[in-house]
PDB file of C-alpha atoms in Angstrom:
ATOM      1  CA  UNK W   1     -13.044   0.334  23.265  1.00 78.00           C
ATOM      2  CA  UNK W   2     -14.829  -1.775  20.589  1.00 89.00           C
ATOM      3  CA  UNK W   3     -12.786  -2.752  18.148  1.00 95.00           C
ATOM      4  CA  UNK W   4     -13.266  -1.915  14.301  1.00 97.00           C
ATOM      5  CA  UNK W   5     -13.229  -4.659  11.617  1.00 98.00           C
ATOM      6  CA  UNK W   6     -10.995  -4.158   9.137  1.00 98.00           C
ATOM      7  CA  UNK W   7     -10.734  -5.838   5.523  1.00 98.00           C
ATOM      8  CA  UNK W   8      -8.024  -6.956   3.512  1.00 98.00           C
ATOM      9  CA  UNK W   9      -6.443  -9.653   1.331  1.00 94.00           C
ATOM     10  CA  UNK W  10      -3.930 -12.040   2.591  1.00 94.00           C
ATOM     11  CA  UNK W  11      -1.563 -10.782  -0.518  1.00 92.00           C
ATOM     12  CA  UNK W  12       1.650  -9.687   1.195  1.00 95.00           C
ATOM     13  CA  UNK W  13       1.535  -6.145  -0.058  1.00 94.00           C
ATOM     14  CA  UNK W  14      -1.961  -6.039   2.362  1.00 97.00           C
ATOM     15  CA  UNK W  15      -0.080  -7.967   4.908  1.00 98.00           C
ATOM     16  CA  UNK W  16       2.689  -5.675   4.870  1.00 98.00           C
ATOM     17  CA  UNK W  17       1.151  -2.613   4.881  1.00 98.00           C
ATOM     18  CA  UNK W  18      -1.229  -3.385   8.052  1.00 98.00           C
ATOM     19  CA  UNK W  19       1.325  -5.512   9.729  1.00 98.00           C
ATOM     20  CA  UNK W  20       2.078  -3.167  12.164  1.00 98.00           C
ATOM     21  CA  UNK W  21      -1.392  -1.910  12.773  1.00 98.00           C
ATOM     22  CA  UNK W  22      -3.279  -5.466  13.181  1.00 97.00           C
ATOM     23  CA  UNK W  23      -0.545  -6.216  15.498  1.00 97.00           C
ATOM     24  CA  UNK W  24      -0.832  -2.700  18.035  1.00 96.00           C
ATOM     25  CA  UNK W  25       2.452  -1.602  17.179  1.00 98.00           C
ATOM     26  CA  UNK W  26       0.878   1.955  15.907  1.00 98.00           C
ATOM     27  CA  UNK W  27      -1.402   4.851  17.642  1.00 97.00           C
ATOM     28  CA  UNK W  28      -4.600   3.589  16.538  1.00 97.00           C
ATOM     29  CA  UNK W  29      -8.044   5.798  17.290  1.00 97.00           C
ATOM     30  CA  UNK W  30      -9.384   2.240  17.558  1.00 96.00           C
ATOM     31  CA  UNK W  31      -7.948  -0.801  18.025  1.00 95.00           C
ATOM     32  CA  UNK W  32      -8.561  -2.679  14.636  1.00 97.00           C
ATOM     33  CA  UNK W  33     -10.051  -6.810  14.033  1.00 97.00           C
ATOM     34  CA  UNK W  34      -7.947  -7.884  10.835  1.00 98.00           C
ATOM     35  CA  UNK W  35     -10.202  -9.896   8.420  1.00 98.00           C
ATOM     36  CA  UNK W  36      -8.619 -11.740   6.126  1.00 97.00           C
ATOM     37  CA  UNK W  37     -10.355 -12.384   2.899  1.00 95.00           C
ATOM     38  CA  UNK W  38     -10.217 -12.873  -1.228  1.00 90.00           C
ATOM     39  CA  UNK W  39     -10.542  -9.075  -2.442  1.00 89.00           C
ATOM     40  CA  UNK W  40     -13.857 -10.604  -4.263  1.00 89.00           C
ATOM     41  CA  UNK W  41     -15.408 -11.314  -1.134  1.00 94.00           C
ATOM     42  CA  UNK W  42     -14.393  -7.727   0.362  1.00 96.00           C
ATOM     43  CA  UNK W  43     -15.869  -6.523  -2.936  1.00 94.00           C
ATOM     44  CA  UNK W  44     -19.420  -8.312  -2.656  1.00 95.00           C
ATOM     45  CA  UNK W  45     -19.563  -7.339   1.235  1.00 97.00           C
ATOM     46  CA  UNK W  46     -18.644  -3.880   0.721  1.00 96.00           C
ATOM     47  CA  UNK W  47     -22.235  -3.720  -1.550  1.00 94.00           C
ATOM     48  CA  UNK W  48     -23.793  -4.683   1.884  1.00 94.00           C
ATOM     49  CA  UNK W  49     -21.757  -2.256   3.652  1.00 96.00           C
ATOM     50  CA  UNK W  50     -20.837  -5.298   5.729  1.00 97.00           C
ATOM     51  CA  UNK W  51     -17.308  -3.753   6.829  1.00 98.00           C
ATOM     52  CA  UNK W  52     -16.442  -0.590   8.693  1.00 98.00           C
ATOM     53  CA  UNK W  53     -12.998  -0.336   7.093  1.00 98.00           C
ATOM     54  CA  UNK W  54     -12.005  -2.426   3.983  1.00 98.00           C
ATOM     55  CA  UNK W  55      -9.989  -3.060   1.166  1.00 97.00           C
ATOM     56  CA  UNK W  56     -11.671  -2.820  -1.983  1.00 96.00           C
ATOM     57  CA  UNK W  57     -10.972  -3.136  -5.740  1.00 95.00           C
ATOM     58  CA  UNK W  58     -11.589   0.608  -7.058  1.00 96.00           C
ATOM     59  CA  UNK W  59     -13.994  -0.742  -9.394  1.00 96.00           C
ATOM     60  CA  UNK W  60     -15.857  -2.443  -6.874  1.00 96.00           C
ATOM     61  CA  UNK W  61     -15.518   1.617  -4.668  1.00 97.00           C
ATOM     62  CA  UNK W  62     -17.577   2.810  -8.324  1.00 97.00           C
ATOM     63  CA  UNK W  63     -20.337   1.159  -7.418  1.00 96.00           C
ATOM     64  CA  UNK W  64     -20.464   2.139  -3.630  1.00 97.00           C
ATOM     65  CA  UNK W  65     -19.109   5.420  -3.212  1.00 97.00           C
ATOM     66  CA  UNK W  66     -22.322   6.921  -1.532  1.00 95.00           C
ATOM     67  CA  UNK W  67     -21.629   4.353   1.698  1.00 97.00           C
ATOM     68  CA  UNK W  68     -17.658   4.541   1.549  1.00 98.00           C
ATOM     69  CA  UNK W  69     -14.898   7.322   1.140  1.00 98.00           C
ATOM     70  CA  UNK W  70     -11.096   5.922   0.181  1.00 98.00           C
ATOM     71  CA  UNK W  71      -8.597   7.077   2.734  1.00 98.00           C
ATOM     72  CA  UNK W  72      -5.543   8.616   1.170  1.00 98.00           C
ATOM     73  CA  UNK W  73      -2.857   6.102   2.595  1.00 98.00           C
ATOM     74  CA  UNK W  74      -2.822   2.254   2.513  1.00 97.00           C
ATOM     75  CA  UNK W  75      -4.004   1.456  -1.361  1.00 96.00           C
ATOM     76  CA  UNK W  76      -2.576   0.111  -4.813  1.00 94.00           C
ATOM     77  CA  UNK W  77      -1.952   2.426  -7.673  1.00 96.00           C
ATOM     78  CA  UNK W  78       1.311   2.612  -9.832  1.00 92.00           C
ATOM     79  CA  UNK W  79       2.683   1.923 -13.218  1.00 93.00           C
ATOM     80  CA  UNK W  80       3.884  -1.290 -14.382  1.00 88.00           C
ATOM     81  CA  UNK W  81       1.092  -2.963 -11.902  1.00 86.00           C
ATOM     82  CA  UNK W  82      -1.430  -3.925 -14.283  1.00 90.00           C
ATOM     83  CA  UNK W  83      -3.549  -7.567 -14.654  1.00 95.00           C
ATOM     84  CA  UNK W  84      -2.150  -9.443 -17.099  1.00 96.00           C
ATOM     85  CA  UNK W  85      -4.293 -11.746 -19.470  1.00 98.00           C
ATOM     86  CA  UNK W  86      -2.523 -15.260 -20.231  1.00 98.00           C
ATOM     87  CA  UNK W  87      -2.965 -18.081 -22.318  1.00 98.00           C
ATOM     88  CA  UNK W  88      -1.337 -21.382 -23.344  1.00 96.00           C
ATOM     89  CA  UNK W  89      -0.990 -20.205 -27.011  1.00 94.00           C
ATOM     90  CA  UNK W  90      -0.639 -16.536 -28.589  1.00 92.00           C
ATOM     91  CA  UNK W  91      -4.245 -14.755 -29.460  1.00 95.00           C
ATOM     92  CA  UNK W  92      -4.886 -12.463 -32.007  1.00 91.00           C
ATOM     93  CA  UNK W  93      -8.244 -11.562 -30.256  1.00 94.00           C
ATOM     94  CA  UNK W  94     -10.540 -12.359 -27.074  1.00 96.00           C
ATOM     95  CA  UNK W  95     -13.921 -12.207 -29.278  1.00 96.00           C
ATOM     96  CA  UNK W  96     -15.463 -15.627 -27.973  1.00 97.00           C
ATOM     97  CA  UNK W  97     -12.882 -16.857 -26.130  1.00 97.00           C
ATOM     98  CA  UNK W  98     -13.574 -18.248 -22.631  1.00 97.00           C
ATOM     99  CA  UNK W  99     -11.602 -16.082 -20.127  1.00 98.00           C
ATOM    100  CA  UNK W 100     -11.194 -16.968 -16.451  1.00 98.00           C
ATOM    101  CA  UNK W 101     -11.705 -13.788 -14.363  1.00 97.00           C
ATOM    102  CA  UNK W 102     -11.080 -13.241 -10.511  1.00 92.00           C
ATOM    103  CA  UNK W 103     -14.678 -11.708  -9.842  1.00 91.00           C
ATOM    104  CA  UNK W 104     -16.793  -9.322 -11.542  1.00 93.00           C
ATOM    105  CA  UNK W 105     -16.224  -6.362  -9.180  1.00 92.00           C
ATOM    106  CA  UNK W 106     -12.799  -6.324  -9.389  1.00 92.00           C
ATOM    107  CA  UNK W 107     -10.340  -3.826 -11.558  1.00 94.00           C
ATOM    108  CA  UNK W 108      -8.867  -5.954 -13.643  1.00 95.00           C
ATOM    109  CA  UNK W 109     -12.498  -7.281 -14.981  1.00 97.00           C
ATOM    110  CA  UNK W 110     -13.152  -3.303 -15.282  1.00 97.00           C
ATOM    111  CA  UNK W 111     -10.156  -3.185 -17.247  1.00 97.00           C
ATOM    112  CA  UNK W 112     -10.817  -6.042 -19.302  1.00 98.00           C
ATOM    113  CA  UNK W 113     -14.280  -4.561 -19.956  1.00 97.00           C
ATOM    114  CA  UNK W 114     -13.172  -1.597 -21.262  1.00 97.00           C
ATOM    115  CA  UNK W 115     -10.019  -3.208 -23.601  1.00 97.00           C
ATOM    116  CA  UNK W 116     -12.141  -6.008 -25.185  1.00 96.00           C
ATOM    117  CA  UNK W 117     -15.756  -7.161 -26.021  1.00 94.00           C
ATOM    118  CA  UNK W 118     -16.997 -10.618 -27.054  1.00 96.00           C
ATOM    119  CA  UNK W 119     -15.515 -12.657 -24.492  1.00 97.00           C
ATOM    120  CA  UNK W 120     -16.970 -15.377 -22.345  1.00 97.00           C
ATOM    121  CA  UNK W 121     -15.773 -14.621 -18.818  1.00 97.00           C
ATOM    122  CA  UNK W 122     -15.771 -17.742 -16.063  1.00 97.00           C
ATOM    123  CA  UNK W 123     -15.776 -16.309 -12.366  1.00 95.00           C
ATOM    124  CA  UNK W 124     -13.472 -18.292 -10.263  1.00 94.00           C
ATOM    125  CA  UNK W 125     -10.921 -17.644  -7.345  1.00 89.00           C
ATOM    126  CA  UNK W 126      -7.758 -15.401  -8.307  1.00 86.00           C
ATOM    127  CA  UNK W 127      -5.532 -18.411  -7.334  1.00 87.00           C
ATOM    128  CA  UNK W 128      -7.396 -20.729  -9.233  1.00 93.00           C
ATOM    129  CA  UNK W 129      -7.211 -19.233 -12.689  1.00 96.00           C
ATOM    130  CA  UNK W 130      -3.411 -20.293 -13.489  1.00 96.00           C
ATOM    131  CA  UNK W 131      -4.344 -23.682 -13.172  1.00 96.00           C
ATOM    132  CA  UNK W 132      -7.450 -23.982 -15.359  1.00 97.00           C
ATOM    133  CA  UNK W 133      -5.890 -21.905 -17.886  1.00 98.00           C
ATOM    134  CA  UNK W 134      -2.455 -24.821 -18.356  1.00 97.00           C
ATOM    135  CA  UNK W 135      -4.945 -27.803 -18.390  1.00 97.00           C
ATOM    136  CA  UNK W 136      -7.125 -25.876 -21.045  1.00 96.00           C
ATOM    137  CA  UNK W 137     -10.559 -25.365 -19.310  1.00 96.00           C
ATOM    138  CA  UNK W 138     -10.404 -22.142 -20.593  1.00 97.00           C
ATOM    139  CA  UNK W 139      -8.083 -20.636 -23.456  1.00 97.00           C
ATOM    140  CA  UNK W 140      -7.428 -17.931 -21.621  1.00 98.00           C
ATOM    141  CA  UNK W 141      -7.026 -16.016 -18.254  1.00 98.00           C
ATOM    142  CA  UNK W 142      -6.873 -12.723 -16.563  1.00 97.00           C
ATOM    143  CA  UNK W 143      -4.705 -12.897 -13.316  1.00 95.00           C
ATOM    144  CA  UNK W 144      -3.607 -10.443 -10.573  1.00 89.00           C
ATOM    145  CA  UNK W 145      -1.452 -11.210  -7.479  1.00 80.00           C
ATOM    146  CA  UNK W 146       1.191 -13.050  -7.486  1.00 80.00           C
ATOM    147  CA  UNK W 147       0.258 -14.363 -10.815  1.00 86.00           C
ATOM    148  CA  UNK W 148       2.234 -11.698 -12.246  1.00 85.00           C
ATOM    149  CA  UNK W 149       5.369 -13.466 -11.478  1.00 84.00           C
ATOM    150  CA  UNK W 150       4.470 -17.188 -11.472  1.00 89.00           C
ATOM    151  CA  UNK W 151       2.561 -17.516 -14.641  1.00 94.00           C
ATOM    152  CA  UNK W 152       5.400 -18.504 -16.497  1.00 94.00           C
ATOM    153  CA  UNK W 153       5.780 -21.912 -14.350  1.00 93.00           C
ATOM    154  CA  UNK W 154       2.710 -22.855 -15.798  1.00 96.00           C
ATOM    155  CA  UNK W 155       3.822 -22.812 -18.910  1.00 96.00           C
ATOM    156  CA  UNK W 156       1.509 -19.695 -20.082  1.00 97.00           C
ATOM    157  CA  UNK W 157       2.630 -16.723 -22.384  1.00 96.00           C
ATOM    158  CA  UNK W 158       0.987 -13.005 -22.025  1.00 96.00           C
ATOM    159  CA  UNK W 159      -1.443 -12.001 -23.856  1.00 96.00           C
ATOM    160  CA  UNK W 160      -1.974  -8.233 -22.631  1.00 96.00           C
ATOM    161  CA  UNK W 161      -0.598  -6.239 -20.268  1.00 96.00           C
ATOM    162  CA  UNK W 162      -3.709  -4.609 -19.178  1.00 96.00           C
ATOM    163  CA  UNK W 163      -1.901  -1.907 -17.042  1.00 95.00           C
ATOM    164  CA  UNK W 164       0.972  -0.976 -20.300  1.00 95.00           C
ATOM    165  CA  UNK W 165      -2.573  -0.445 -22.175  1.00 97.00           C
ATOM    166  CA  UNK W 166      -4.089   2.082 -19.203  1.00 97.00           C
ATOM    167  CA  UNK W 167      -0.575   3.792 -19.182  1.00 97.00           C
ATOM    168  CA  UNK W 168      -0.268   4.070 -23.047  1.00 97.00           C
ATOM    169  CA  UNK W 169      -4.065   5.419 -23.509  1.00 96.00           C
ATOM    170  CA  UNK W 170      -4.025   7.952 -20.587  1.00 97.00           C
ATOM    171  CA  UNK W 171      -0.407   8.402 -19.097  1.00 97.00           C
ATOM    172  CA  UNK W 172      -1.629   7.901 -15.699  1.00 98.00           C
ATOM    173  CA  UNK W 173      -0.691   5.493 -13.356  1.00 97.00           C
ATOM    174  CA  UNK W 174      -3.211   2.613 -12.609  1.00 96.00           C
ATOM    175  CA  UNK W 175      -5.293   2.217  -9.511  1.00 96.00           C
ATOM    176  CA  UNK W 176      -6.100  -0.677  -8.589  1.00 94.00           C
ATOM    177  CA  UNK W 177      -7.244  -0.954  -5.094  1.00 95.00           C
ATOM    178  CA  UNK W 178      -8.176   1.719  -2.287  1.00 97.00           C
ATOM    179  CA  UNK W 179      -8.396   1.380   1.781  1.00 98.00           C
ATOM    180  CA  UNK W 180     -12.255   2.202   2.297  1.00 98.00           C
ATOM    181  CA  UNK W 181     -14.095   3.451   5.209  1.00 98.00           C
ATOM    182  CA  UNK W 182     -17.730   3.456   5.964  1.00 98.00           C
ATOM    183  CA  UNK W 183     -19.149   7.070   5.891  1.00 97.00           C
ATOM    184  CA  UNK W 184     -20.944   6.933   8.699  1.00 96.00           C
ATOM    185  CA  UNK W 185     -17.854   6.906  10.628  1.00 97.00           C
ATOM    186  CA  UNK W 186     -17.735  10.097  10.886  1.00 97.00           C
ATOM    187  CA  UNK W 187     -14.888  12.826   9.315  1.00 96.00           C
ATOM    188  CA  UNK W 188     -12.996  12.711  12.413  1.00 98.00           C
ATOM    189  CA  UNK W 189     -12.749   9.521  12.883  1.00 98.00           C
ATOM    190  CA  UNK W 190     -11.844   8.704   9.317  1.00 98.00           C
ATOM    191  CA  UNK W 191      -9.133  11.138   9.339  1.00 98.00           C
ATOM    192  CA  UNK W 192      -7.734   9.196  12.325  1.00 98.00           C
ATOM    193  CA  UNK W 193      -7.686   5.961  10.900  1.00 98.00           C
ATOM    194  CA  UNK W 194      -6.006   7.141   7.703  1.00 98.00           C
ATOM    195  CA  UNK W 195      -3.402   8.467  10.005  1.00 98.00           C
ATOM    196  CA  UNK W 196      -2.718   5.531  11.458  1.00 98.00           C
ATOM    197  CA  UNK W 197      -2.839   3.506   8.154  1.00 98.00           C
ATOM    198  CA  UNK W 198      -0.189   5.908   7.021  1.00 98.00           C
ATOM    199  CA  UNK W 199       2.249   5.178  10.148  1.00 98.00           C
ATOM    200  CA  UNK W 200       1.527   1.628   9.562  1.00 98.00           C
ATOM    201  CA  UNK W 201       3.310   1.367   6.390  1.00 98.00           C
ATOM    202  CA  UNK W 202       5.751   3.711   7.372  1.00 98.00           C
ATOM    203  CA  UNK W 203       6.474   1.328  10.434  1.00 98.00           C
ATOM    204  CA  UNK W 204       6.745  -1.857   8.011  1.00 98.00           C
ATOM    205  CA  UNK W 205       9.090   0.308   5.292  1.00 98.00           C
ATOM    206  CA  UNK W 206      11.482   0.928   8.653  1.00 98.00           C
ATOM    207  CA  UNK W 207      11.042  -2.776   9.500  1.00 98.00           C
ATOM    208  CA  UNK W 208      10.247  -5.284   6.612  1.00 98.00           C
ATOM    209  CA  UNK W 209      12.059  -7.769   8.020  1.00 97.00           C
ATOM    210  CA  UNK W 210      10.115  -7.679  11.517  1.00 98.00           C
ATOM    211  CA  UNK W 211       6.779  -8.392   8.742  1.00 98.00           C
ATOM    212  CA  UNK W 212       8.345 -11.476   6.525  1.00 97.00           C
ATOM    213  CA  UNK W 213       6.634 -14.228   9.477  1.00 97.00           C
ATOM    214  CA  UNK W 214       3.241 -12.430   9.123  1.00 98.00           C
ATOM    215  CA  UNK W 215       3.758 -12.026   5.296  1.00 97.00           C
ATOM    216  CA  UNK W 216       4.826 -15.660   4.802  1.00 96.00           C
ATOM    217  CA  UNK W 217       1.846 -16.964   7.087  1.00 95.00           C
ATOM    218  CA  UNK W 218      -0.815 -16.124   4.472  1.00 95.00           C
ATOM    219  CA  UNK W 219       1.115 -16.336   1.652  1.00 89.00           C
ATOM    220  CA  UNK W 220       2.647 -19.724   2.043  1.00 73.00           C
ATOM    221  CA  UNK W 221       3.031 -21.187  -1.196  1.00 72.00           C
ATOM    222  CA  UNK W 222       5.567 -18.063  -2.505  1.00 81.00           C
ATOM    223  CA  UNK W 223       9.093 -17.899  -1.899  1.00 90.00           C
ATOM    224  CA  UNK W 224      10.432 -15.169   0.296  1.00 93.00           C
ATOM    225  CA  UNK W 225      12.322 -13.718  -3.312  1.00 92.00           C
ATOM    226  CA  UNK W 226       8.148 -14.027  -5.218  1.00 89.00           C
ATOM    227  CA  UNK W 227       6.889 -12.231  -1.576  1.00 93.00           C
ATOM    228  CA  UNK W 228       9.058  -9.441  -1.715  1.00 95.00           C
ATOM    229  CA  UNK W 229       9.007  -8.504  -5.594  1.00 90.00           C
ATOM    230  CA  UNK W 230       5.229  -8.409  -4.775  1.00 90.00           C
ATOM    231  CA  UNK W 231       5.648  -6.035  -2.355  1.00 95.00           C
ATOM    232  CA  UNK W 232       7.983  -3.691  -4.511  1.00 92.00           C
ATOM    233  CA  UNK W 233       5.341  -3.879  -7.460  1.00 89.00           C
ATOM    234  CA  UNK W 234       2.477  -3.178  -5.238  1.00 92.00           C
ATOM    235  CA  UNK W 235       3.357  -0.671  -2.288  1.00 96.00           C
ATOM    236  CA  UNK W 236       4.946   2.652  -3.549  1.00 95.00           C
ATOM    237  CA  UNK W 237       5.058   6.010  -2.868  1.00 96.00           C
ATOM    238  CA  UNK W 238       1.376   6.076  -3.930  1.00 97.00           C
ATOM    239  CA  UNK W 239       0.378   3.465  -0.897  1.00 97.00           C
ATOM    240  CA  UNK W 240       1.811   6.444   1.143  1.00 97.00           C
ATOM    241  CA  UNK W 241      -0.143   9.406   0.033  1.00 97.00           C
ATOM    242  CA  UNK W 242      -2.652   8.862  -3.338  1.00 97.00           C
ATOM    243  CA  UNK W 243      -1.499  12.437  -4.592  1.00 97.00           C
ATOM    244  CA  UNK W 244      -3.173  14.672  -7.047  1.00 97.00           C
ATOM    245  CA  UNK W 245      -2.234  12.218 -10.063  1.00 97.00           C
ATOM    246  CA  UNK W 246      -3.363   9.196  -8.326  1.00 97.00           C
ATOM    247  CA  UNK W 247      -6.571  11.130  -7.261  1.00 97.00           C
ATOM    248  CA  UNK W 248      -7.235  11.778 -11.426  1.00 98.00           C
ATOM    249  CA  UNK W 249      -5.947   8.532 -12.387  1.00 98.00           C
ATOM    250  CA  UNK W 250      -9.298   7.223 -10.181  1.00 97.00           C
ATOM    251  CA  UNK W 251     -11.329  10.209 -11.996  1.00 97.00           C
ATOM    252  CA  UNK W 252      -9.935   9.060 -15.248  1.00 98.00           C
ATOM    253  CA  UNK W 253     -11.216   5.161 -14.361  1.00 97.00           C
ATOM    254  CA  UNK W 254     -14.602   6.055 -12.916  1.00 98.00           C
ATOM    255  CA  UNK W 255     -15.087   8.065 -16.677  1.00 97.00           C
ATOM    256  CA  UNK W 256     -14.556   6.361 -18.797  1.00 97.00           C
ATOM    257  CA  UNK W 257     -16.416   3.287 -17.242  1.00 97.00           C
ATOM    258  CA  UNK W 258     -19.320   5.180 -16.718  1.00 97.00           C
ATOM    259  CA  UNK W 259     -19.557   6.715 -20.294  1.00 97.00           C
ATOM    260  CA  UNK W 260     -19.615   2.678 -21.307  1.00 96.00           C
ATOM    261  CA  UNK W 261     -22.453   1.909 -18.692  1.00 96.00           C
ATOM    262  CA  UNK W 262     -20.075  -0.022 -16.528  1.00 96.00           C
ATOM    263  CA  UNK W 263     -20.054   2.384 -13.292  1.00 97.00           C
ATOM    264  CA  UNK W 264     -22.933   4.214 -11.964  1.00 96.00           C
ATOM    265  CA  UNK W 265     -22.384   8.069 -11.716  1.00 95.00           C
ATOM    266  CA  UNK W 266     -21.918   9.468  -8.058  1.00 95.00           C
ATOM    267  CA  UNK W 267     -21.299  13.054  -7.304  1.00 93.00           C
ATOM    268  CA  UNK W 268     -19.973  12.163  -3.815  1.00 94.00           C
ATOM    269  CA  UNK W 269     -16.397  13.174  -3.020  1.00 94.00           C
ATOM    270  CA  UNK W 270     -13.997  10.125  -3.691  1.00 95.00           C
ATOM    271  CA  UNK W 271     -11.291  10.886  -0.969  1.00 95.00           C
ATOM    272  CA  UNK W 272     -11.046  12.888   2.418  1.00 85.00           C
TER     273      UNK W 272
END
């Protein structure tokens, strides 16, 4: 049976959740082709419709929900999640100030977009952005990752917690990425593969430790103790099952970008 490609980052809460999967330890409708990539690249091939199943930035699902449908299990909502923007020195405002961003279709630029105006945004590799930010190439930056917890060793203070301000403004937790499959899958199929995301996790919640080698082989500049706080921030009970307040917290997004002329409008179903 051909196998499917399927997209994600090589952050360890991706890693960990599809562990089990990539590696056949799972029922699988079909057997799956783990590519590894930057969740910017995911988001620019997803406009192509380049993957079957991918992971995908929800603002970067916005602009292509009439070729892909998020699967219920397997994404990255919750509260206290958020991007952060950082800078050498405190800010009273972004209005002209240079901002390194991790790509234009991700959340955290969605987030940014709707939070602040006026600022000069610099495209550049997530895992770049720490470092231009400490040798002042730019005065500020807008991380995600593992940023969250190794900014400080650079030296850089927070700004904004862009995820506190989502929480604040809406009560709603924050979603930030989604497991994507190609409509033309088919329901059935779809279904099956959500499934199978689903026991995936479940299998690496049962395990972790049987993940850490996987985990550490595409993350291997963190420490085991930066690996697993990731993995507690990022995969929760919403990775599981999106739920009826994940599903509006995506409703909630997708509005309020749209009514600023950020996100097209699309009247196709979000989930399964």
């Amino acid at each position: 049976m051909e196998a499917l490609k399927l997209g994600y980052s090589p952050c360890p809460n991706d890693t960990f959740i599809f562990y089990a999967l990539a590696h056949g330890l799972v029922p699988s409708p079909r057997p799956v082709e783990p590519v590894l990539e930057d969740v910017e690249t995911l988001n620019r091939w997803a406009l192509e419709g380049r993957l079957p199943l991918t992971k995908l930035s929800y603002a970067a699902y916005g602009r292509v929900r009439d070729r892909y449908v998020a699967l219920r299990s397997g994404g990255a909502l919750g509260r206290g999640v958020g991007p952060l923007v950082v800078a050498r020195r405190p800010l009273r405002s972004l209005e002209g100030v240079r901002v390194a961003i991790p790509g234009q279709n991700t959340t955290a630029y969605l987030l940014l977009s709707l939070y602040a105006t006026g600022f000069h945004p610099l495209e550049v590799r997530y895992d770049q952005i720490l470092p231009l930010v400490a040798a002042g190439e730019v005065e500020a930056g807008l991380i995600i990752h593992e940023s969250r917890f190794t900014y400080p060793q650079y030296g850089l203070e927070k700004v904004v917690d862009l995820g506190a301000w989502w929480e604040e403004a809406t009560g709603l937790p924050l979603p930030l990425g989604a497991i994507l499959a190609r409509r033309d899958l088919g329901e059935g199929l779809i279904r099956a593969l959500d499934e199978a995301v689903r026991r995936s996790l479940e299998y690496a919640q049962a395990h972790p430790q049987k993940t850490l080698p996987y985990l550490k082989a595409h993350a291997q500049e963190l420490s085991e103790e930066v690996i697993w706080a990731h993995v507690r921030t990022y995969v929760n009970a919403f990775s599981l099952e999106v739920g009826e307040e994940g599903e509006r917290a995506v409703r909630r997004l997708f509005a309020e970008a749209e009514a600023r002329g950020l996100l097209p409008p699309s009247a196709e179903p979000l989930f399964l």
